[in-house]
Short mmCIF file of C-alpha atoms and ligand atoms in Angstrom, two decimals:
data_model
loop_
_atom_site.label_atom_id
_atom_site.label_comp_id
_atom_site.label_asym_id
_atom_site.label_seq_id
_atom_site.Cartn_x
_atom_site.Cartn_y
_atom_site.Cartn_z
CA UNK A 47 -86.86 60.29 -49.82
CA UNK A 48 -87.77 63.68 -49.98
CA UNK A 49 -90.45 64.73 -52.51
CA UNK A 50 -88.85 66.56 -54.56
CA UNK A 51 -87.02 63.69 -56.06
CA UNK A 52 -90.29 62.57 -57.40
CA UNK A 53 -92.16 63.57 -60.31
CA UNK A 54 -95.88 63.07 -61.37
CA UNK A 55 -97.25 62.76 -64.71
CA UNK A 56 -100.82 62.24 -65.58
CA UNK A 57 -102.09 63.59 -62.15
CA UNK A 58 -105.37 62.64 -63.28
CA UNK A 59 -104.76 59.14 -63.92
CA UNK A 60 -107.06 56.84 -62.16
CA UNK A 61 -104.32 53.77 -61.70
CA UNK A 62 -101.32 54.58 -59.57
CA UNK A 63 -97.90 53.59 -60.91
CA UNK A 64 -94.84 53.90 -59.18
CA UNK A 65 -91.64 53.83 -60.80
CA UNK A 66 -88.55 53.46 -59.26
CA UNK A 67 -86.52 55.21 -61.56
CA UNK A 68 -86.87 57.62 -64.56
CA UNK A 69 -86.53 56.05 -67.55
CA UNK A 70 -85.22 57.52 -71.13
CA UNK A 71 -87.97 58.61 -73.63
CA UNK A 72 -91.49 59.64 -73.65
CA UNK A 73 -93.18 56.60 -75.45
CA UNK A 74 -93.44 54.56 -72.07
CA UNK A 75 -95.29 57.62 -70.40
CA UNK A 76 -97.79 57.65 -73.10
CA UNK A 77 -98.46 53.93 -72.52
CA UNK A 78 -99.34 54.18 -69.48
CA UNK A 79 -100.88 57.19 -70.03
CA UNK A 80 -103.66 55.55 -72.86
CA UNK A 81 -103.73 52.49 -70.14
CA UNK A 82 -105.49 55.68 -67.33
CA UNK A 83 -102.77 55.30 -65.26
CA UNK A 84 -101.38 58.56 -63.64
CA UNK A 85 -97.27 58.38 -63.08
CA UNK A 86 -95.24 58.41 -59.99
CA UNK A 87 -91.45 58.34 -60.97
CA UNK A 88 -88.08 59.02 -58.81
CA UNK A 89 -85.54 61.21 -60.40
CA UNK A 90 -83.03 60.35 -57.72
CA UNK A 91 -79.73 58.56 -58.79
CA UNK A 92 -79.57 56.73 -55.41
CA UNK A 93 -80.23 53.51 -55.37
CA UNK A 94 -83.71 52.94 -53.37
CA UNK A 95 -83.51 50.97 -50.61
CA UNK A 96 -86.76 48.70 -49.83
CA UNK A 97 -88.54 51.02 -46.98
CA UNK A 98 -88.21 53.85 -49.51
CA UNK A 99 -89.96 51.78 -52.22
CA UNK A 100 -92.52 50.98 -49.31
CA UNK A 101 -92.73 54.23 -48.80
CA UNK A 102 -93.37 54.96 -52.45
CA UNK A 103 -96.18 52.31 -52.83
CA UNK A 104 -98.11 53.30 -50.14
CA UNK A 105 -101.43 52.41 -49.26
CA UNK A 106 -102.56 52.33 -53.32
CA UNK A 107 -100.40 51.12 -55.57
CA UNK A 108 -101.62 49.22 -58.85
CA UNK A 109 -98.40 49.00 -60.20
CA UNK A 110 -94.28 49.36 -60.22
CA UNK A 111 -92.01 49.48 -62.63
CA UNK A 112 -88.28 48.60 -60.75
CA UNK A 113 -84.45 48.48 -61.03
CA UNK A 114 -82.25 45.30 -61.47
CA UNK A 115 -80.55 47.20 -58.23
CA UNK A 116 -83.53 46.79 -56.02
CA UNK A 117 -84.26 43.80 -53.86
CA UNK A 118 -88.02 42.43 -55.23
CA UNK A 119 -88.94 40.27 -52.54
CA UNK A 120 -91.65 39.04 -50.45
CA UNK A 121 -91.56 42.73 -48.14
CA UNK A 122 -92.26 44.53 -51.60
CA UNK A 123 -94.40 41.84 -53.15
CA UNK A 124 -96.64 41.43 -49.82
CA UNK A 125 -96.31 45.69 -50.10
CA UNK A 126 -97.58 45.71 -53.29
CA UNK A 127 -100.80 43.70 -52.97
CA UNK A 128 -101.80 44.90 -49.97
CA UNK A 129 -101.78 48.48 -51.31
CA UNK A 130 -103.84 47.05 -54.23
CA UNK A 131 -101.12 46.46 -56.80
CA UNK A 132 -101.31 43.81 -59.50
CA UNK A 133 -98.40 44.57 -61.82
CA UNK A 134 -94.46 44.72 -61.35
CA UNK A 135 -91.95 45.03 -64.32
CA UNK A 136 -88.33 44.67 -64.15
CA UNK A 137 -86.46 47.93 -65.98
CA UNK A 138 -84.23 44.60 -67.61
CA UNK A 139 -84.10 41.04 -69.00
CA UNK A 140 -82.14 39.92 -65.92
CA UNK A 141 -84.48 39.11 -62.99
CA UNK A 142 -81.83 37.78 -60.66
CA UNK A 143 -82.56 40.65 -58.18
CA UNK A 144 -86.74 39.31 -58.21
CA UNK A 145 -88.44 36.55 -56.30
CA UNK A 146 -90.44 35.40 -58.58
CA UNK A 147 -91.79 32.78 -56.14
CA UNK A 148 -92.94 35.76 -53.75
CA UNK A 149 -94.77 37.79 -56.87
CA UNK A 150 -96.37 34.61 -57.88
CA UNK A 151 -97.56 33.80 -54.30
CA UNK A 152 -98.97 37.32 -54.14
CA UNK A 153 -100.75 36.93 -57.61
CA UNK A 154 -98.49 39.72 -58.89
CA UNK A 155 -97.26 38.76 -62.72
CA UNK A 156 -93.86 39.92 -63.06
CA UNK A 157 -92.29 41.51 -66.23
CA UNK A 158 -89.04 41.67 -67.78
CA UNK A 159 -87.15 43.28 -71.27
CA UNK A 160 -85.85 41.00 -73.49
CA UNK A 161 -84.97 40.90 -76.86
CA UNK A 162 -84.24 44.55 -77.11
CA UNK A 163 -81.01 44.76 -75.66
CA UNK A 164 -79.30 41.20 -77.42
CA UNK A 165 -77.37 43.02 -79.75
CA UNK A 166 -76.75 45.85 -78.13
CA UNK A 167 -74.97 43.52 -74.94
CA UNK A 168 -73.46 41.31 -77.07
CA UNK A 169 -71.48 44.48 -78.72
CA UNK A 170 -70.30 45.47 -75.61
CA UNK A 171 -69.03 42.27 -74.31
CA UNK A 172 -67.07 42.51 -77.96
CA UNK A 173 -65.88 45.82 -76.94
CA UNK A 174 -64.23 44.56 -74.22
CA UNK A 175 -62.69 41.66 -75.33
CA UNK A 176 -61.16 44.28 -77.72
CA UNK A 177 -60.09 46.36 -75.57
CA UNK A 178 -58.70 44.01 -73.10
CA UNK A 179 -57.16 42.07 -76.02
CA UNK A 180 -55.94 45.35 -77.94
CA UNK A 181 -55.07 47.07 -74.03
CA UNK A 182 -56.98 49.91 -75.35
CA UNK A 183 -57.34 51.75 -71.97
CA UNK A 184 -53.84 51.29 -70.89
CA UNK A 185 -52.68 52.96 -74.31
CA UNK A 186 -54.97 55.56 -74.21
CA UNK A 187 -54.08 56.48 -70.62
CA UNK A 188 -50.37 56.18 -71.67
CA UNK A 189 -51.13 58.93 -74.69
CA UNK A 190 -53.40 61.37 -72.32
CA UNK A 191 -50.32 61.55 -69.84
CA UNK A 192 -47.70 62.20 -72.67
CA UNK A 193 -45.88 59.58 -72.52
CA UNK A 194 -45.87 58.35 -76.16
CA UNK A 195 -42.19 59.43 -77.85
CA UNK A 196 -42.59 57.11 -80.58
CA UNK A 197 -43.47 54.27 -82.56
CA UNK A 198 -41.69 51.27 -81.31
CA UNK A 199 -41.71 47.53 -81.99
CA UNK A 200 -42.68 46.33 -78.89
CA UNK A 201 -45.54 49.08 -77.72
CA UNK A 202 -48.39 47.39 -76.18
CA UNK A 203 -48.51 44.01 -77.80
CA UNK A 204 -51.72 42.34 -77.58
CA UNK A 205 -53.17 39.87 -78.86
CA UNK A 206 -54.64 38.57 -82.26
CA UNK A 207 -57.78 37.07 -82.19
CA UNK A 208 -58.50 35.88 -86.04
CA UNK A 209 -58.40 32.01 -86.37
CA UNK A 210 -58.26 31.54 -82.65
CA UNK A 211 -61.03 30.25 -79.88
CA UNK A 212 -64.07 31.79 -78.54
CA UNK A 213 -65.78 30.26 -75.60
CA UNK A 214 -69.15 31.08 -74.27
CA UNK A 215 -70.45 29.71 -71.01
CA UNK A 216 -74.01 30.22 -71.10
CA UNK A 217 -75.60 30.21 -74.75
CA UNK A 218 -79.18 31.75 -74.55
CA UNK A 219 -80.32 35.21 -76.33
CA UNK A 220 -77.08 37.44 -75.92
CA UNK A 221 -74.36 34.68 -75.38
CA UNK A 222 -75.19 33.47 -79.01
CA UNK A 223 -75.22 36.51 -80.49
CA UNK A 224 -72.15 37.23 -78.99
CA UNK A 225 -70.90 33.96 -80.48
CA UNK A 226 -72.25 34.62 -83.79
CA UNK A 227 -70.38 38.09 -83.91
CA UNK A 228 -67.48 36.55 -82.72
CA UNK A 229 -67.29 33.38 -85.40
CA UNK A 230 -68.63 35.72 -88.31
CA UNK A 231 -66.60 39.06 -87.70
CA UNK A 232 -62.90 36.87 -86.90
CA UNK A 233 -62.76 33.46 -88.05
CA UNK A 234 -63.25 31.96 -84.75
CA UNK A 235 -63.64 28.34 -83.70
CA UNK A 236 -66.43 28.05 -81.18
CA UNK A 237 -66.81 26.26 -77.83
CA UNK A 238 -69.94 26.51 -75.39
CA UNK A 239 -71.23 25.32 -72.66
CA UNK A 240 -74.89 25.66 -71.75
CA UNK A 241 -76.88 22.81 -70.04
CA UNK A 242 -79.22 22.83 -73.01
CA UNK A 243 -78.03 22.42 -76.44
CA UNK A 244 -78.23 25.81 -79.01
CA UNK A 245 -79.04 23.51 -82.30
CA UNK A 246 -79.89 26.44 -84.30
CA UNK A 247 -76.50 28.29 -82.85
CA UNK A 248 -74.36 25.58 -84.29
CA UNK A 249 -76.19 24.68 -87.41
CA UNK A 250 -75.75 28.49 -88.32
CA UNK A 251 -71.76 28.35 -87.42
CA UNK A 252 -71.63 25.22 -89.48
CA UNK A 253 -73.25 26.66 -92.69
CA UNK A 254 -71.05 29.58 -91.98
CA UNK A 255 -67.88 26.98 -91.94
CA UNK A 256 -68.94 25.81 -95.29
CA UNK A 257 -69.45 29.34 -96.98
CA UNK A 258 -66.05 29.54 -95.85
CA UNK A 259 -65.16 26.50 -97.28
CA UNK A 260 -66.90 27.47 -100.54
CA UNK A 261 -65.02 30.28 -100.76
CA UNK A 262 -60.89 28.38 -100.50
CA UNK A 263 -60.56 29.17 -96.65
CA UNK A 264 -60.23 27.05 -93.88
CA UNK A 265 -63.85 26.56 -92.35
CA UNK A 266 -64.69 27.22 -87.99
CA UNK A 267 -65.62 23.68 -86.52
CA UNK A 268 -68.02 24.51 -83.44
CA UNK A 269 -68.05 21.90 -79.89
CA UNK A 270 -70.60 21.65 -77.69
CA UNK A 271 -68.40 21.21 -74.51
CA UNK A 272 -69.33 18.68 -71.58
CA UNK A 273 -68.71 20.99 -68.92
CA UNK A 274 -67.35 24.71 -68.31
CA UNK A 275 -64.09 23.16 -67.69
CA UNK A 276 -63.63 22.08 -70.84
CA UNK A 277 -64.76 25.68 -72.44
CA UNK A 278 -62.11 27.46 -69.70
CA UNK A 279 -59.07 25.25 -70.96
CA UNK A 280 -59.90 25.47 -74.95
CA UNK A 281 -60.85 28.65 -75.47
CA UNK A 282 -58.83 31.87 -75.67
CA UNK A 283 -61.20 34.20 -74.99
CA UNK A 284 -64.62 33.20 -72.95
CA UNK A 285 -67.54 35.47 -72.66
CA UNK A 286 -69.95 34.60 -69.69
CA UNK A 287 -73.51 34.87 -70.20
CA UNK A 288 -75.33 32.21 -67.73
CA UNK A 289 -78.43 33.79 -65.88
CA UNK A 290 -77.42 34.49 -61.89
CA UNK A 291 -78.65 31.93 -59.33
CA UNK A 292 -77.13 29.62 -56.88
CA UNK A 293 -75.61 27.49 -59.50
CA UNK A 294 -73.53 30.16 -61.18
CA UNK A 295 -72.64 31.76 -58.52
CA UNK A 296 -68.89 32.35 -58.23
CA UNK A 297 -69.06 29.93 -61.39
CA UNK A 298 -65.39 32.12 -62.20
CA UNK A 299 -63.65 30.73 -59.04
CA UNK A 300 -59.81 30.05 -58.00
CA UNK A 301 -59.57 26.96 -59.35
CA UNK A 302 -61.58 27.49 -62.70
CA UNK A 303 -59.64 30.53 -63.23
CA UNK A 304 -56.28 28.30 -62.93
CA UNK A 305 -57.77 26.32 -65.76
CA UNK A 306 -57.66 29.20 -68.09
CA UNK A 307 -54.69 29.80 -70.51
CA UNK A 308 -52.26 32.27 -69.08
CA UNK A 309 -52.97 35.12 -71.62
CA UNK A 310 -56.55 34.26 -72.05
CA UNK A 311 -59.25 36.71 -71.89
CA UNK A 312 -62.29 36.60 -69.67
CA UNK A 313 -65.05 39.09 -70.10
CA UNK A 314 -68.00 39.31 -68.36
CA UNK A 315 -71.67 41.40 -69.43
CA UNK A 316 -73.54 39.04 -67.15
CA UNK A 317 -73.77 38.98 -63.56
CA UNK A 318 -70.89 40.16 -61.67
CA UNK A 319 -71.47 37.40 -58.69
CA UNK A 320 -70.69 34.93 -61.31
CA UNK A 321 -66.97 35.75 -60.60
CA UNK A 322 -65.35 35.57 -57.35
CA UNK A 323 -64.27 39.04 -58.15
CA UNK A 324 -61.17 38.58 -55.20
CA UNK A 325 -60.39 35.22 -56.79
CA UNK A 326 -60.35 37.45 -60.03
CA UNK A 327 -57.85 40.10 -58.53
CA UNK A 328 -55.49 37.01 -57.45
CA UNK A 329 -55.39 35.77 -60.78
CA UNK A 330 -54.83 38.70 -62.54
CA UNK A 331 -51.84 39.85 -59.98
CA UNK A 332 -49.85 36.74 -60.68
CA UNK A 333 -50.95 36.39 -64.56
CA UNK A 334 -50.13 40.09 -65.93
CA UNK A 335 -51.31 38.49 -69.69
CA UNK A 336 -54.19 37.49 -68.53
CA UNK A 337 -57.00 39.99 -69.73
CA UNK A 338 -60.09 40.89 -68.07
CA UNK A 339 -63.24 43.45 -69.20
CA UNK A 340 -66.01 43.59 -66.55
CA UNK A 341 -69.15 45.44 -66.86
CA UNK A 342 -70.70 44.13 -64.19
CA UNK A 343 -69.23 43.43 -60.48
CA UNK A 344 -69.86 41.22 -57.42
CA UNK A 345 -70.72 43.95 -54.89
CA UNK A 346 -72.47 46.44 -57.69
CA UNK A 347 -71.29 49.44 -56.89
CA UNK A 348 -68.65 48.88 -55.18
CA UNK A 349 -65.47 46.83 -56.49
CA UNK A 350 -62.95 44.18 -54.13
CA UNK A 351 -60.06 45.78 -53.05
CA UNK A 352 -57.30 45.96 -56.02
CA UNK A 353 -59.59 45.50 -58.93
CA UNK A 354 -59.51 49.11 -60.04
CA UNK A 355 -55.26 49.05 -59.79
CA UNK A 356 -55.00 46.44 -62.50
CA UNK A 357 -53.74 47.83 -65.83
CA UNK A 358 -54.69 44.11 -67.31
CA UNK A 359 -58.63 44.99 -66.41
CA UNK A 360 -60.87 47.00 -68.49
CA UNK A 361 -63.84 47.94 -65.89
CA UNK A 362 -66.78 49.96 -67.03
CA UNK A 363 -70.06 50.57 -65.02
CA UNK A 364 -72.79 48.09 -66.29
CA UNK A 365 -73.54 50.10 -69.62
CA UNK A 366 -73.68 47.37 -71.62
CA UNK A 367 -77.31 47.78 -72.72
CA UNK A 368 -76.78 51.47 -72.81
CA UNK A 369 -77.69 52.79 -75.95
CA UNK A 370 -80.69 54.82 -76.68
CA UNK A 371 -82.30 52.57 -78.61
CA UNK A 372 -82.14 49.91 -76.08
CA UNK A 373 -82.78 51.89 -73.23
CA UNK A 374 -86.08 53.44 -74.82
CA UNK A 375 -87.38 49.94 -75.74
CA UNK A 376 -87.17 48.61 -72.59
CA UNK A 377 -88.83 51.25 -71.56
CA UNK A 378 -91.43 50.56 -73.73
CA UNK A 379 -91.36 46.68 -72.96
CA UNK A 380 -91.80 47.74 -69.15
CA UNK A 381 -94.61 49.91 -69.94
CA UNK A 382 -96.44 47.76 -71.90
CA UNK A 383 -95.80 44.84 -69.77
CA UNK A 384 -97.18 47.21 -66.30
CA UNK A 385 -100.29 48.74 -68.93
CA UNK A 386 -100.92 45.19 -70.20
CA UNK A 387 -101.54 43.70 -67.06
CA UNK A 388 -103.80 46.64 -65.85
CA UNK A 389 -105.91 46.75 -68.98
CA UNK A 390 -106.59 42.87 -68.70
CA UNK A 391 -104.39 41.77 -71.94
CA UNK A 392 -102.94 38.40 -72.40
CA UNK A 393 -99.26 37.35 -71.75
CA UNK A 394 -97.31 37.46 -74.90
CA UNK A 395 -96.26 33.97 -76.17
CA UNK A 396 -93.08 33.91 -77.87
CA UNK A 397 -90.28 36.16 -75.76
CA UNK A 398 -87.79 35.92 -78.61
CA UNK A 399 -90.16 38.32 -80.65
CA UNK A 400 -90.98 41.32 -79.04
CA UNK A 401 -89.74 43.61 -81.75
CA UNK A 402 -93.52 44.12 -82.53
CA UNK A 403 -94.19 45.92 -79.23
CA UNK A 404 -91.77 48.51 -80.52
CA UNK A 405 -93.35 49.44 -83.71
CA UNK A 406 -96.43 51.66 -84.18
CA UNK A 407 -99.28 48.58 -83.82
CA UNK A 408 -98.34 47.12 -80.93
CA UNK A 409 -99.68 43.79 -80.20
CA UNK A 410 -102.74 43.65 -77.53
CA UNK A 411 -100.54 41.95 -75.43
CA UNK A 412 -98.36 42.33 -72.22
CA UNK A 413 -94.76 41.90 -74.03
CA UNK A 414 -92.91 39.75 -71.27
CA UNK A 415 -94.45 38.01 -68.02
CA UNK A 416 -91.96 35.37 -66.50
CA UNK A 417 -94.62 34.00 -64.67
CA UNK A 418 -97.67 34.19 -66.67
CA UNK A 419 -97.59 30.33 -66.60
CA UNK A 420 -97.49 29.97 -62.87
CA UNK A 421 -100.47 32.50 -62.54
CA UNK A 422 -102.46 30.80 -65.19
CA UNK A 423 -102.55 33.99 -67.41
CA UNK A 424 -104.10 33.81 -71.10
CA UNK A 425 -101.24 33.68 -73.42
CA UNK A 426 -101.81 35.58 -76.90
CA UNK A 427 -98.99 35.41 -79.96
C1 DGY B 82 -80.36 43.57 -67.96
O1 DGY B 82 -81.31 44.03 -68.61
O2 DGY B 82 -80.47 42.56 -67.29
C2 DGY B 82 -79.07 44.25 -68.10
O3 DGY B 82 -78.15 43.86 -67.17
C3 DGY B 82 -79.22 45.75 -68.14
O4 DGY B 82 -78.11 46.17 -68.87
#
């Protein structure tokens, strides 16, 4: 990579930290900055490719700060420590793209962002289920090219989601929320799936059934379902949120697709390998009600062939984190987690609560370490 796509700050730093990409905000650089480390960050768009990140490391490295694009394995891992390094963050919650196993063998903790982007996903998964419901994109297109000569009764009917079914296959941090905002905002009944139950999920949708109930209208009723299956052929619109690994993988295939109501909608903010994005295409060819909206994709970022031609697909390029708000805190979560680790600081505990890292007192504590068990860190919090 040539060197001008790099940029130093804090020459005089006396830790090294590479980072992989640039990242929005200044609060981040000052971290690391107060933790003596000086700043090596790419300002290429390209994603790196793992000899470039070699490259980066070099022979002293204390620390990286990566992309959920890069491949974190044992060739960066071994890398890392043998140029020194004892700290790698994830730029994300999502670690899917990390061997974990490899960092742990190498003694390198590994962080990652949660917390600060929950919302902020689960609005954008609603977006799309609005706009694939509503056919937003088609309509807008069909204004832009002038085609609109009228109101008419028929124009781009969609469909109503009030009193119907949401589904949620996977109900950790942003699948609930998503949930939540779903139940709350429209009236929805509520079926998940997740392997482990979400007690305080449902208790919350059934205390919301009987403030409904309180107030004359029909309450929600809320099912934990026995299997995705059962989610796929209840539900009229399901949001995917499992984590990625070889158990969700093409989770969305053929045949679970075929289980799904004809005009259902599917959305996914997850993982794109979690559909069998040319199993998708099929589907949506012979099922023009069906409604999709993607922000993520099996071959990221590339699409299959025939994905982008679908008028009953709303596609948009992994933002859903992407507001500035979000984006600066996990900025600040990776920084912290990279600093902590270099200063010595314990693991935080609880990785539902990491608003306090983005106040002014930040705890004395590395915000998010996904193995901090495995490597026997101290755990603070
Ligand atoms: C994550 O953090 O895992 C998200 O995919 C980024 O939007």
């Amino acid at each position: 990579m040539a060197d001008n796509e790099w940029t130093t700050f804090n020459a005089s730093g006396n830790l090294r930290v590479v980072v992989t990409k640039e990242l929005p905000g200044d609060r981040w650089l000052k971290i690391l900055e107060q933790a003596g480390c000086r700043v090596e960050y790419s300002t290429t768009t390209r994603i790196l490719q793992v000899d470039e990140i070699k490259a980066a490391i070099g022979d002293r490295c204390d620390g990286v700060i990566g992309q959920l694009t890069e491949d974190w394995g044992q060739p960066l891992f071994a890398a890392l420590k043998a140029a020194g390094g004892k700290a790698y963050s994830n730029y994300a919650v999502g670690f899917n793209n990390v061997d974990v196993d490899a960092a742990t063998q190498n003694g390198i903790p590994v962080g990652n962002t949660p917390g600060v982007l929950t919302e902020t996903t689960a609005e954008m998964a609603i977006a799309l289920t609005f706009s694939a419901a509503r056919r937003v994109v088609e309509a807008d297109e069909y204004m832009r090219r002038g085609r609109y000569e009228g109101w008419l009764p028929t124009l781009f009917l969609g469909q109503l989601l009030n009193r119907k079914t949401v589904g949620v296959v996977g109900a950790g941090r942003i699948g609930a929320t998503y949930a939540r905002m779903m139940v709350e905002g429209f009236k929805m009944n509520f079926v998940y799936y997740d392997p482990y139950p979400n007690e305080r999920l449902e208790d919350y949708i059934r205390d919301y059934a009987a403030f409904l109930e309180g107030h004359g209208e029909e309450p929600v009723n809320v099912t934990r379902a026995d299997s995705v299956e059962q989610v796929l052929r209840e539900a009229d619109v399901v949001s995917l949120h499992p984590l990625l690994d070889p158990t969700t993988h093409h989770l969305m295939n053929e045949e679970r697709l075929n289980l799904m109501k004809p005009d259902a909608i599917l959305v996914n903010a997850s993982r794109g390998p979690v559909i069998d994005e040319n199993a998708l295409v099929a589907h949506c060819r012979k099922h023009p009600d069906f409604r999709v909206g993607l922000d993520v994709f099996e071959d990221e970022p590339e699409m299959k062939p025939g994905l982008n031609e679908l008028n009953n697909v709303v596609i948009v390029p992994h933002i859903a984190s992407a507001t500035s708000w979000t984006r600066e805190g996990m900025a600040t979560l990776a920084a912290g987690n990279v600093a902590g680790v270099l200063r010595g600081l314990p693991a935080w505990a609880d990785q539902d609560d990491i608003l306090p890292f983005l106040g002014d007192d930040a705890p004395d504590a590395c915000p998010s370490i996904v193995n901090a068990e495995e490597l026997g860190l101290p755990v603070a919090g």
